[in-house]
């Protein structure tokens, strides 16, 4: 139903997205700086592209992996919030949760 939302609303470009998605996109685009990936991790016009380069960080590999996991979790939380706020769940939709160990 999420894919249907985007395809049925004909969002042809960034400017046609709902305001919340545009704000979430911009706020996430430079979170890489907060996590220590360097001043140049936000590239492209309007900081629309993020480039994470772990090779430049002078920290142990274990800390690099932890940073990546935290960054990924942060991105997933923000996107999940935006989707939950803007896209109504269809009647009769059954949410399933899968966990891995």
Coordinates of C-alpha atoms in Angstrom, one line a residue:
X1 CA 0.0 0.0 0.0
X2 CA 3.0 2.3 0.5
X3 CA 4.1 1.9 -3.1
X4 CA 0.5 2.5 -4.3
X5 CA 0.5 5.8 -2.3
X6 CA 3.5 7.1 -4.2
X7 CA 2.5 5.9 -7.6
X8 CA -1.1 7.0 -7.4
X9 CA -0.2 10.5 -6.3
X10 CA 2.1 11.2 -9.2
X11 CA 5.0 12.6 -7.3
X12 CA 7.2 13.6 -10.3
X13 CA 10.0 15.3 -8.4
X14 CA 11.2 16.3 -4.9
X15 CA 9.1 19.5 -4.9
X16 CA 5.9 17.6 -5.4
X17 CA 6.4 15.4 -2.3
X18 CA 4.4 16.2 0.8
X19 CA 6.2 18.7 3.1
X20 CA 6.9 16.1 5.8
X21 CA 8.8 13.9 3.4
X22 CA 10.8 16.8 2.1
X23 CA 11.8 17.8 5.7
X24 CA 12.6 14.2 6.7
X25 CA 14.8 13.9 3.6
X26 CA 16.7 17.1 4.3
X27 CA 17.1 16.3 8.0
X28 CA 18.5 12.8 7.2
X29 CA 20.8 14.0 4.4
X30 CA 23.4 15.5 6.7
X31 CA 23.0 13.3 9.8
X32 CA 26.2 11.7 8.6
X33 CA 28.1 14.7 10.0
X34 CA 26.6 14.1 13.4
X35 CA 27.8 10.6 13.4
X36 CA 31.3 11.7 12.6
X37 CA 31.6 10.7 8.9
X38 CA 33.3 14.0 8.1
X39 CA 32.4 17.4 6.9
X40 CA 32.2 16.3 3.2
X41 CA 29.7 13.4 3.7
X42 CA 26.9 15.5 2.4
X43 CA 27.4 15.9 -1.3
X44 CA 25.3 17.1 -4.2
X45 CA 23.1 20.0 -4.9
X46 CA 20.9 20.8 -1.8
X47 CA 22.6 18.0 0.1
X48 CA 20.4 15.5 -1.6
X49 CA 23.1 12.8 -1.8
X50 CA 24.9 11.2 1.2
X51 CA 28.3 9.6 0.8
X52 CA 29.6 7.6 3.8
X53 CA 33.3 6.9 3.8
X54 CA 34.3 4.8 6.7
X55 CA 37.9 4.5 5.5
X56 CA 38.6 8.1 6.5
X57 CA 37.7 7.5 10.1
X58 CA 40.6 6.9 12.5
X59 CA 38.7 4.6 14.9
X60 CA 38.6 0.8 15.5
X61 CA 36.6 -1.3 13.1
X62 CA 34.1 -2.2 15.8
X63 CA 33.3 1.4 16.4
X64 CA 32.8 2.0 12.7
X65 CA 30.3 -0.9 12.6
X66 CA 28.5 0.6 15.6
X67 CA 28.3 4.0 13.9
X68 CA 26.8 2.4 10.7
X69 CA 24.2 0.5 12.7
X70 CA 23.2 3.7 14.7
X71 CA 23.0 5.7 11.5
X72 CA 20.9 3.1 9.8
X73 CA 18.6 2.9 12.8
X74 CA 18.2 6.6 12.8
X75 CA 17.3 6.7 9.1
X76 CA 14.8 3.9 9.5
X77 CA 13.1 5.5 12.5
X78 CA 12.7 8.8 10.6
X79 CA 11.3 7.2 7.5
X80 CA 9.0 5.0 9.5
X81 CA 7.6 8.0 11.3
X82 CA 7.0 9.9 8.1
X83 CA 5.3 6.9 6.5
X84 CA 3.1 6.3 9.5
X85 CA 2.0 9.9 9.8
X86 CA 1.2 10.5 6.1
X87 CA 0.1 7.2 4.6
X88 CA -3.2 5.8 6.0
X89 CA -3.2 2.1 6.6
X90 CA -5.9 0.4 4.5
X91 CA -8.9 -1.1 6.3
X92 CA -8.3 -4.8 6.9
X93 CA -4.5 -4.5 6.6
X94 CA -2.8 -7.0 8.9
X95 CA 0.7 -5.9 10.0
X96 CA 3.2 -8.7 10.5
X97 CA 6.5 -8.5 12.2
X98 CA 9.5 -10.6 11.5
X99 CA 12.4 -10.8 13.8
X100 CA 15.8 -12.4 13.2
X101 CA 18.2 -13.7 15.8

